[in-house]
Coordinates of C-alpha atoms in Angstrom, one line a residue:
Chain A
M844 CA 219.5 80.5 370.7
N845 CA 219.3 78.1 368.1
P846 CA 218.7 74.4 369.3
L847 CA 221.8 73.0 367.4
K848 CA 224.0 75.5 369.1
A849 CA 222.4 74.7 372.5
A850 CA 223.0 71.1 371.9
Q851 CA 226.6 71.6 371.0
D852 CA 227.3 73.7 374.0
A853 CA 225.5 71.1 376.2
A854 CA 227.7 68.4 374.9
I855 CA 231.0 70.4 375.5
A856 CA 229.7 71.3 379.0
A857 CA 229.0 67.6 379.8
A858 CA 232.6 66.7 378.6
R859 CA 234.2 69.4 380.8
E860 CA 232.0 68.4 383.8
A861 CA 233.1 64.8 383.3
R862 CA 236.7 65.8 383.2
A863 CA 236.2 67.8 386.2
R864 CA 234.6 64.9 388.2
Y865 CA 237.4 62.6 387.3
R866 CA 239.9 65.3 388.3
D867 CA 238.0 65.4 391.8
G868 CA 238.5 61.6 392.1
L869 CA 235.4 59.9 390.5
L870 CA 236.5 56.4 389.5
A871 CA 234.2 55.1 386.7
P872 CA 234.4 53.8 383.2
S873 CA 233.7 56.6 380.6
A874 CA 231.6 54.6 378.3
G875 CA 228.4 56.5 377.5
V876 CA 229.7 59.6 379.3
A877 CA 229.2 63.0 377.3
P878 CA 227.5 61.2 374.3
G879 CA 228.7 62.5 371.0
M880 CA 232.2 63.6 372.2
T881 CA 235.2 61.8 371.3
Q882 CA 237.0 59.7 373.7
A883 CA 240.8 58.8 373.4
N884 CA 243.2 56.3 374.7
L885 CA 246.4 57.6 376.3
I886 CA 249.9 56.5 376.3
A887 CA 252.7 58.6 377.9
L888 CA 256.5 57.8 377.4
P889 CA 259.8 59.3 377.9
R890 CA 260.8 61.3 374.9
D891 CA 263.6 58.7 374.1
W892 CA 260.8 56.3 373.3
A893 CA 258.5 58.7 371.4
Y894 CA 259.8 58.3 367.9
D895 CA 259.6 54.6 368.1
F896 CA 256.1 54.8 369.4
L897 CA 255.0 57.4 366.8
L898 CA 256.5 55.0 364.1
Y899 CA 254.8 52.2 365.6
A900 CA 251.4 54.0 365.5
Q901 CA 252.2 55.1 361.9
R902 CA 252.8 51.6 360.8
N903 CA 249.8 50.2 362.6
P904 CA 247.0 52.9 361.9
Q905 CA 243.9 50.6 362.4
A906 CA 245.2 49.6 365.9
C907 CA 247.0 53.0 366.9
P908 CA 245.3 55.9 364.9
V909 CA 247.1 59.1 366.5
L910 CA 244.6 62.0 367.3
D911 CA 247.3 64.2 369.1
V912 CA 250.7 64.2 370.5
T913 CA 251.9 66.7 373.2
D914 CA 255.3 68.3 373.3
A915 CA 257.8 66.7 375.7
G916 CA 256.9 67.7 379.2
S917 CA 253.5 69.0 378.3
Y918 CA 250.3 67.6 379.5
A919 CA 248.0 69.9 377.5
T920 CA 246.2 69.1 374.2
P921 CA 244.3 71.3 371.8
L922 CA 241.5 68.5 371.8
A923 CA 240.4 69.9 375.0
E924 CA 241.2 73.4 376.0
G925 CA 242.3 73.6 379.6
A926 CA 242.3 69.9 380.3
D927 CA 245.3 68.5 382.3
L928 CA 246.0 64.9 381.1
R929 CA 247.6 64.0 384.2
T930 CA 244.4 64.1 386.2
D931 CA 241.5 64.3 383.8
L932 CA 241.0 60.6 383.2
P933 CA 239.2 58.4 385.6
L934 CA 242.0 55.9 386.0
Y935 CA 245.7 55.3 384.8
R936 CA 248.0 52.5 384.7
V937 CA 251.8 52.8 385.4
W938 CA 254.1 50.4 383.8
R939 CA 257.6 49.6 384.7
D940 CA 259.8 47.3 382.5
G941 CA 256.7 46.1 380.7
V942 CA 254.8 45.1 383.7
L943 CA 251.9 46.7 385.3
A944 CA 253.1 48.3 388.4
E945 CA 250.0 50.2 389.7
E946 CA 246.7 51.8 388.9
V947 CA 246.2 55.4 390.1
A948 CA 243.4 57.9 389.9
D949 CA 245.9 60.8 390.0
G950 CA 248.7 60.7 387.5
R951 CA 250.6 63.5 388.8
A952 CA 253.2 61.7 390.9
A953 CA 253.9 59.4 387.9
W954 CA 254.2 62.2 385.5
A955 CA 256.7 63.8 388.0
E956 CA 259.1 60.8 387.6
H957 CA 260.1 61.8 384.1
A958 CA 260.4 65.6 383.0
D959 CA 260.2 64.8 379.3
L960 CA 257.0 62.8 379.0
V961 CA 255.4 62.8 375.5
T962 CA 251.6 61.9 375.7
F963 CA 250.0 60.3 372.8
L964 CA 246.3 60.3 372.4
I965 CA 244.9 57.6 370.4
G966 CA 241.5 57.3 368.6
C967 CA 239.0 55.1 370.3
S968 CA 236.2 53.1 368.7
F969 CA 233.6 54.4 371.1
T970 CA 233.5 57.4 368.7
F971 CA 231.8 55.4 365.9
E972 CA 229.4 53.8 368.0
T973 CA 227.4 57.1 367.8
G974 CA 227.2 56.4 363.9
L975 CA 226.3 52.8 364.4
L976 CA 223.5 53.6 367.1
E977 CA 222.1 56.2 364.6
A978 CA 221.9 53.5 362.0
G979 CA 219.9 51.6 364.5
I980 CA 222.6 49.0 365.3
E981 CA 222.5 47.7 368.6
I982 CA 225.8 48.1 370.8
R983 CA 225.4 45.1 373.0
H984 CA 228.0 46.4 375.7
I985 CA 225.9 49.6 375.7
T986 CA 222.6 47.7 376.2
D987 CA 224.0 45.8 378.9
G988 CA 226.0 48.7 380.7
C989 CA 229.4 47.1 380.7
N990 CA 232.7 47.5 379.1
V991 CA 233.4 46.6 375.6
P992 CA 235.2 43.1 375.4
M993 CA 238.8 43.2 374.2
Y994 CA 241.1 40.4 373.1
R995 CA 244.6 39.9 372.4
T996 CA 245.2 38.3 369.0
N997 CA 247.8 36.2 367.0
R998 CA 248.3 39.3 364.7
A999 CA 251.8 40.8 365.1
C1000 CA 251.8 44.6 364.7
R1001 CA 254.5 45.8 362.3
P1002 CA 257.4 46.5 364.7
A1003 CA 259.0 50.0 364.8
G1004 CA 262.6 50.3 366.5
R1005 CA 262.3 48.7 370.0
L1006 CA 258.6 48.2 369.8
H1007 CA 256.7 45.2 368.9
G1008 CA 253.6 43.3 370.1
E1009 CA 250.3 41.7 369.0
M1010 CA 247.3 43.6 367.8
V1011 CA 244.4 43.9 370.5
V1012 CA 240.8 44.2 369.1
S1013 CA 237.5 45.1 370.5
M1014 CA 234.4 43.1 369.7
R1015 CA 230.8 43.8 369.0
P1016 CA 228.1 41.1 368.1
I1017 CA 226.3 42.3 364.9
P1018 CA 223.3 40.7 363.4
A1019 CA 224.3 38.9 360.2
E1020 CA 222.0 41.1 358.1
R1021 CA 223.8 44.4 359.4
V1022 CA 227.5 43.5 359.4
A1023 CA 228.0 45.0 355.9
E1024 CA 226.4 48.2 357.2
A1025 CA 228.5 48.1 360.5
A1026 CA 231.7 47.6 358.3
T1027 CA 230.7 50.5 355.7
I1028 CA 229.7 53.0 358.5
T1029 CA 232.8 52.4 360.7
A1030 CA 235.1 52.5 357.5
R1031 CA 234.2 56.2 357.2
Y1032 CA 236.0 56.8 360.6
P1033 CA 239.6 55.9 359.8
A1034 CA 240.9 58.3 362.6
V1035 CA 239.3 56.0 365.3
H1036 CA 240.0 52.6 364.0
G1037 CA 238.1 52.4 360.8
A1038 CA 236.7 49.4 359.2
P1039 CA 236.7 46.0 361.0
V1040 CA 239.8 44.1 361.0
H1041 CA 238.1 40.7 361.0
I1042 CA 234.5 39.5 360.7
G1043 CA 233.6 36.1 362.3
E1044 CA 235.8 33.1 362.9
P1045 CA 237.5 34.3 366.3
A1046 CA 239.7 31.3 366.2
R1047 CA 241.4 32.8 363.3
L1048 CA 242.7 35.6 365.2
G1049 CA 243.8 33.2 368.1
I1050 CA 240.9 34.0 370.1
A1051 CA 239.8 30.7 371.9
D1052 CA 236.8 31.9 374.0
L1053 CA 234.8 34.8 373.3
A1054 CA 233.4 34.5 376.8
R1055 CA 236.9 35.3 378.3
P1056 CA 238.1 38.6 377.0
D1057 CA 241.7 39.8 377.9
F1058 CA 240.3 43.2 378.9
G1059 CA 236.8 44.5 379.6
D1060 CA 233.8 42.5 379.9
A1061 CA 232.3 39.6 378.2
V1062 CA 229.0 40.2 376.4
R1063 CA 226.2 38.0 375.0
V1064 CA 226.3 36.8 371.4
E1065 CA 222.9 35.8 370.2
P1066 CA 222.0 33.3 367.6
G1067 CA 222.2 35.1 364.2
E1068 CA 224.9 37.4 365.4
I1069 CA 228.5 37.6 364.0
P1070 CA 231.4 38.8 366.2
V1071 CA 232.8 41.8 364.5
F1072 CA 236.4 42.8 365.5
W1073 CA 237.9 46.3 365.3
G1074 CA 241.4 47.4 366.0
C1075 CA 241.8 48.6 369.7
G1076 CA 243.6 51.5 371.4
V1077 CA 244.8 49.0 374.0
T1078 CA 247.1 47.7 371.5
P1079 CA 249.9 50.1 372.8
Q1080 CA 249.7 48.4 376.2
A1081 CA 250.3 45.2 374.7
A1082 CA 253.4 46.7 372.9
V1083 CA 254.7 48.0 376.3
M1084 CA 254.3 44.5 377.8
A1085 CA 255.8 42.7 374.6
S1086 CA 258.8 45.2 374.4
K1087 CA 259.6 45.5 378.2
V1088 CA 259.3 49.3 377.9
P1089 CA 261.1 50.9 381.0
F1090 CA 258.4 53.2 381.8
A1091 CA 255.1 54.2 380.6
I1092 CA 251.6 55.7 381.8
T1093 CA 248.3 54.6 380.0
H1094 CA 244.7 54.9 380.7
A1095 CA 243.2 52.0 382.4
P1096 CA 241.1 50.0 379.8
G1097 CA 237.6 51.6 379.3
H1098 CA 238.6 54.7 381.5
M1099 CA 239.2 57.1 378.6
F1100 CA 240.0 60.8 378.1
I1101 CA 237.0 62.8 377.1
T1102 CA 237.8 65.5 374.6
D1103 CA 235.9 68.4 373.4
V1104 CA 235.8 67.3 369.7
P1105 CA 232.4 65.9 368.5
D1106 CA 232.7 62.4 367.1
R1107 CA 231.3 63.6 363.7
T1108 CA 234.6 65.6 363.3
Y1109 CA 236.3 62.3 362.4
H1110 CA 233.7 61.2 359.9
V1111 CA 235.3 61.4 356.3
Chain B
M752 CA 243.2 34.4 333.0
N753 CA 240.2 36.5 334.2
P754 CA 240.5 40.1 332.9
L755 CA 240.5 41.8 336.3
K756 CA 243.7 39.9 337.4
A757 CA 245.3 40.6 333.9
A758 CA 244.6 44.4 334.3
Q759 CA 245.9 44.6 337.8
D760 CA 249.1 42.6 336.7
A761 CA 249.5 45.1 333.8
A762 CA 249.3 48.1 336.0
I763 CA 251.9 46.7 338.6
A764 CA 254.1 45.9 335.6
A765 CA 253.7 49.4 334.3
A766 CA 254.9 50.7 337.7
R767 CA 257.9 48.6 337.6
E768 CA 258.9 49.5 334.2
A769 CA 258.5 53.1 335.1
R770 CA 260.8 52.7 338.1
A771 CA 263.2 50.7 336.0
R772 CA 263.3 53.7 333.5
Y773 CA 263.9 56.3 336.1
R774 CA 266.5 54.2 337.4
D775 CA 268.3 53.9 333.9
G776 CA 268.1 57.8 333.8
L777 CA 264.8 58.9 332.3
L778 CA 264.2 62.4 333.5
A779 CA 260.4 63.2 333.1
P780 CA 257.4 64.2 335.4
S781 CA 255.6 61.1 336.5
A782 CA 252.0 62.6 336.2
G783 CA 249.8 60.1 334.1
V784 CA 252.3 57.2 334.3
A785 CA 251.2 53.8 335.4
P786 CA 247.6 55.0 335.8
G787 CA 245.8 53.8 338.9
M788 CA 249.1 53.1 340.8
T789 CA 249.6 55.3 343.8
Q790 CA 252.3 58.0 343.5
A791 CA 254.1 59.4 346.7
N792 CA 256.1 62.5 347.7
L793 CA 259.5 61.6 349.1
I794 CA 261.6 63.3 352.0
A795 CA 264.8 61.7 353.5
L796 CA 266.2 63.2 356.7
P797 CA 268.9 62.3 359.2
R798 CA 267.5 60.3 362.0
D799 CA 268.1 63.1 364.5
W800 CA 265.4 64.9 362.5
A801 CA 262.9 62.2 362.0
Y802 CA 260.9 62.5 365.1
D803 CA 260.2 66.1 364.5
F804 CA 259.2 65.4 361.1
L805 CA 256.9 62.4 361.8
L806 CA 255.4 64.6 364.4
Y807 CA 255.0 67.6 362.0
A808 CA 253.2 65.1 359.6
Q809 CA 250.9 63.9 362.2
R810 CA 249.9 67.3 363.1
N811 CA 249.4 68.3 359.6
P812 CA 247.7 65.3 358.1
Q813 CA 246.0 67.1 355.3
A814 CA 249.3 68.4 354.0
C815 CA 251.6 65.5 355.0
P816 CA 249.8 62.2 355.2
V817 CA 252.4 59.4 355.7
L818 CA 252.1 56.4 353.7
D819 CA 255.3 54.6 354.9
V820 CA 258.4 55.4 356.8
T821 CA 261.8 53.4 356.4
D822 CA 263.9 52.4 359.2
A823 CA 267.1 54.4 359.5
G824 CA 269.6 53.8 356.8
S825 CA 267.2 51.7 354.6
Y826 CA 265.9 52.8 351.2
A827 CA 263.4 49.8 350.9
T828 CA 259.6 50.0 351.2
P829 CA 256.9 47.5 351.3
L830 CA 254.8 49.8 349.0
A831 CA 257.1 48.5 346.3
E832 CA 258.9 45.3 346.5
G833 CA 262.5 45.4 345.3
A834 CA 262.4 49.3 344.6
D835 CA 265.5 51.4 345.6
L836 CA 264.2 54.8 346.8
R837 CA 267.7 56.2 346.0
T838 CA 267.4 55.6 342.3
D839 CA 263.8 54.9 341.4
L840 CA 262.5 58.5 341.1
P841 CA 263.0 60.5 338.2
L842 CA 264.6 63.6 339.8
Y843 CA 265.7 64.5 343.4
R844 CA 266.4 67.5 345.1
V845 CA 269.4 67.9 347.6
W846 CA 268.9 70.5 350.4
R847 CA 271.6 72.0 352.8
D848 CA 270.8 74.5 355.6
G849 CA 267.3 75.0 354.0
V850 CA 268.4 76.0 350.6
L851 CA 268.1 73.9 347.4
A852 CA 271.6 72.8 346.6
E853 CA 271.1 70.7 343.5
E854 CA 268.8 68.4 341.5
V855 CA 270.2 65.0 340.7
A856 CA 268.7 62.1 338.7
D857 CA 270.6 59.5 340.9
G858 CA 270.3 59.9 344.6
R859 CA 272.9 57.5 345.7
A860 CA 275.8 60.0 346.4
A861 CA 273.5 62.1 348.5
W862 CA 272.1 59.1 350.4
A863 CA 275.9 58.1 351.1
E864 CA 276.6 61.4 352.8
H865 CA 274.4 60.3 356.1
A866 CA 274.3 56.6 357.1
D867 CA 271.1 57.0 359.1
L868 CA 268.8 58.6 356.8
V869 CA 265.0 58.0 357.4
T870 CA 262.9 58.3 354.3
F871 CA 259.2 59.2 354.6
L872 CA 256.7 58.6 351.8
I873 CA 253.8 61.0 351.7
G874 CA 250.5 60.6 349.9
C875 CA 250.0 62.5 346.7
S876 CA 246.9 64.1 345.4
F877 CA 247.4 62.3 341.9
T878 CA 246.1 59.4 343.7
F879 CA 242.5 60.7 344.0
E880 CA 242.5 62.0 340.4
T881 CA 241.6 58.6 339.2
G882 CA 238.4 58.9 341.2
L883 CA 237.5 62.3 339.9
L884 CA 238.2 61.2 336.3
E885 CA 236.0 58.2 336.8
A886 CA 233.2 60.6 337.9
G887 CA 233.7 62.4 334.6
I888 CA 235.5 65.4 336.2
E889 CA 238.1 67.0 334.1
I890 CA 241.5 67.4 335.6
R891 CA 242.9 70.4 333.7
H892 CA 246.5 69.7 334.0
I893 CA 246.0 66.3 332.7
T894 CA 243.9 67.6 329.8
D895 CA 246.8 70.1 329.0
G896 CA 249.5 67.6 329.6
C897 CA 251.3 69.7 332.2
N898 CA 252.3 69.6 335.8
V899 CA 249.5 70.5 338.6
P900 CA 249.9 74.2 339.8
M901 CA 251.1 74.4 343.5
Y902 CA 251.1 77.5 345.6
R903 CA 252.8 78.4 349.1
T904 CA 250.1 80.0 351.3
N905 CA 249.7 82.1 354.2
R906 CA 248.4 79.1 356.4
A907 CA 251.1 78.2 358.9
C908 CA 251.4 74.4 359.8
R909 CA 251.2 73.4 363.3
P910 CA 254.8 73.2 364.3
A911 CA 256.7 70.3 365.7
G912 CA 259.9 70.6 367.4
R913 CA 262.4 72.4 365.2
L914 CA 260.0 72.3 362.3
H915 CA 257.7 75.0 361.1
G916 CA 256.5 76.3 357.7
E917 CA 253.5 77.2 355.6
M918 CA 251.1 74.8 353.9
V919 CA 251.6 74.3 350.2
V920 CA 248.5 73.6 348.2
S921 CA 247.8 72.0 344.6
M922 CA 244.9 73.5 342.6
R923 CA 242.3 72.1 340.1
P924 CA 239.7 74.4 338.4
I925 CA 236.4 72.6 338.8
P926 CA 233.2 73.7 337.3
A927 CA 230.9 75.2 340.0
E928 CA 228.2 72.6 339.6
R929 CA 230.7 69.7 340.1
V930 CA 232.6 71.2 343.1
A931 CA 230.5 69.4 345.8
E932 CA 231.1 66.2 344.1
A933 CA 234.8 66.9 344.0
A934 CA 234.8 67.4 347.5
T935 CA 232.9 64.4 348.6
I936 CA 234.9 62.1 346.4
T937 CA 238.2 63.3 347.6
A938 CA 237.2 63.4 351.1
R939 CA 237.0 59.6 351.0
Y940 CA 241.0 59.5 350.4
P941 CA 242.3 60.8 353.5
A942 CA 245.7 59.1 353.3
V943 CA 246.3 61.2 350.1
H944 CA 245.2 64.7 351.2
G945 CA 241.5 64.2 351.4
A946 CA 239.0 66.8 351.0
P947 CA 239.9 70.4 349.8
V948 CA 241.3 72.7 352.4
H949 CA 239.9 75.7 350.5
I950 CA 237.4 76.3 347.8
G951 CA 237.5 79.7 345.6
E952 CA 238.8 82.8 347.0
P953 CA 242.6 82.3 346.5
A954 CA 243.4 85.7 348.0
R955 CA 242.3 84.4 351.3
L956 CA 245.1 81.9 351.1
G957 CA 247.6 84.5 350.2
I958 CA 247.8 83.7 346.6
A959 CA 247.8 86.9 344.7
D960 CA 248.0 85.5 341.3
L961 CA 246.7 81.9 340.1
A962 CA 248.8 82.3 336.8
R963 CA 252.0 82.4 338.8
P964 CA 252.3 79.1 340.8
D965 CA 255.2 78.7 343.2
F966 CA 255.8 74.9 341.7
G967 CA 254.4 73.2 338.7
D968 CA 252.7 74.9 335.8
A969 CA 249.7 77.3 335.6
V970 CA 246.6 76.0 334.1
R971 CA 243.7 77.6 332.4
V972 CA 240.7 78.7 334.7
E973 CA 237.6 78.9 332.4
P974 CA 234.4 80.9 333.2
G975 CA 232.3 79.1 335.5
E976 CA 235.0 77.3 337.2
I977 CA 236.2 77.5 340.8
P978 CA 239.7 77.2 342.0
V979 CA 239.6 74.2 344.4
F980 CA 242.8 73.7 346.6
W981 CA 244.0 70.5 348.1
G982 CA 246.9 69.9 350.8
C983 CA 250.2 69.2 348.9
G984 CA 253.1 66.9 349.7
V985 CA 255.5 69.8 348.7
T986 CA 254.6 71.1 352.2
P987 CA 257.7 69.3 353.8
Q988 CA 260.1 71.1 351.3
A989 CA 258.6 74.4 352.5
A990 CA 259.5 73.3 356.2
V991 CA 262.9 72.4 355.1
M992 CA 263.3 75.9 353.7
A993 CA 261.5 77.9 356.6
S994 CA 263.3 75.8 359.3
K995 CA 266.7 75.8 357.8
V996 CA 266.9 71.9 358.0
P997 CA 270.7 71.2 357.9
F998 CA 270.5 68.1 355.3
A999 CA 267.2 66.7 353.4
I1000 CA 266.7 64.9 350.2
T1001 CA 263.3 65.3 348.5
H1002 CA 261.7 64.3 345.2
A1003 CA 261.4 67.3 342.6
P1004 CA 258.0 68.5 342.4
G1005 CA 255.9 66.4 340.1
H1006 CA 258.7 63.8 339.9
M1007 CA 257.1 61.2 342.1
F1008 CA 257.8 57.7 343.6
I1009 CA 255.4 55.4 341.7
T1010 CA 254.3 52.5 344.1
D1011 CA 252.9 48.9 343.4
V1012 CA 249.8 50.0 345.5
P1013 CA 246.5 50.6 343.6
D1014 CA 244.9 54.0 344.2
R1015 CA 241.7 52.4 345.4
T1016 CA 243.5 50.9 348.5
Y1017 CA 243.5 54.4 349.9
H1018 CA 239.6 54.9 349.5
V1019 CA 237.8 54.5 352.6

C-alpha cells in the first residue's frame, strides 16, 4: 500500500474514532484531535429561522463561512459519512430566547424538541492552523495545550432579517516578522475564515484586555509578538444572544464537529 | 492627484456611466465594458423561493457563488451605490413556470408583479479574465468581440428544497502550455467561480459539439488549444427551467450587472 494512501486512511480513521468516542460520552475539547481533518462549528435552528441565518452567514463570510447545511429535520452531512450531528460532538449548548439554557453531551433530546431543525456547519480556523504549523509558525494555544482565545468585538455584523450581532474573533500571537506570512497563508483558506480581520491594536476592536477572553483560554503574548485576529465561528452564538433567537443548539466553544474532509480541501 | 487614485475613479465612473446608459435603454452585451470592474449575474425570486435558492447556491458554489442578496422588496445593493437593479442591466429575462416568457430592457413592470422579490447577485467569470489577460493569456471571445460560449452539462447540481438542475459551464480555449497557469490564476478567485470544473474532454460533460453552445457564441478552438470549462452564473436559469419555478427575473446571458467593485477585491 502506498504511504500517502495509508496516511489518508489513518486520518479518516482517527476522525471516525473521535466521533465515536464523543458519541459514547467523552467530554473534551477537540483541538489537536485527528490532525489534518477539518473541524466545524455547528448551529441548528428551526426552519423558520434558517433563511435569516443563511443570509446572515452569506453577508458575513469572514465570520460565518458555511461548509454545509442539512435539510430540515436531517442530522446527516456529506462531510462525514454516517455521522450523527446530534451525538458526535463532545459538547452542545442549548439556547432559549437568546440565553444559554444548558450544556449537554448528547443533543438528541434537544433535537427532539423541533422536528424541522436545520443544521449549519461553519468553517473553523483550526483548519488553517495546519498550514501555519507547516510553515513553522508556532500556534501558541497548541503549544500550551489550551483552547484558542476568542473575543467579542465592537464590529457589528451586517444584519439579515431578524438577526444581528457583533463579530467574534479568535486571536493568535505571531512574531512580527511572520505576520505577513500568517496573513497570506490563511488568506488562501477563505472557506474557513480566510485572512485576518485585524492585526494588532486590540483596543480598536473594543478588546480591553487580551488576558480576559470572552470564550476559550488566555494565552501568552511574548515581546515582539503581534496579536492577530481572525473571524470566529462563535459569531453565530453572539447573534443568537443579541437577537434573542427563541431556540438554537450550538457546539460549545472549542468542542467542534470533526469531519472526514482533509484541511487541504479548503486551500485555494 | 496620484495616478492610481485617478485610474480607480475613472473605472468607477465608467461603471456608473454604463449603468446609466443601460437605464436609458442601451441594449448591448456588457463584456469588455468598464474593464476591471466586477460584473454579476442576477436572479430575482419571490421571498417564498429565496431560502431554497440561497441553499442551492451554497451547495453549488462553483456554479453559483453569491456576491450579494437584497432584502425582500429591495432593488438596491451595496456593491453599487445608487444603482437600481430593475433598470441598470442592459437586458432581462422574465420566466413563468420555468419557461422564458419575455426579454425586457426595463425590469420595473416585472418587479412590480411581486412585492417581495429577493434579488441575488452571482459572481461572473468575466471577473477573473482580467487576471488571465494580465498574465498574457488570450481570451478568445474578447479577441473575437463576441459573447463567451456557455453549455448545459450532464452534471447535476446538488439539489436544495424544490430546486434542481444541471450545471452550466463557460468555455475558454487555452494553449496546452498555459492551462496550468489558467487553473491556478482562476483558483484564487473562488467568489467568481474559481478554478475550472473540467479541462478537456467536452464529451465527458455531455457536450456533443463545442461549435453549438447553448448560450452565447461559439469561438474558434485552434490546434494545440484545450477547451477549459468553468462554472457559470447561467446555472440558476437552468434550475429555473428544470424546477419549473413559478416566477423569476434574470439577466439575459452576457448582459450583466456592472458593479462599483474592482475585480481584484475577489482575489484571495
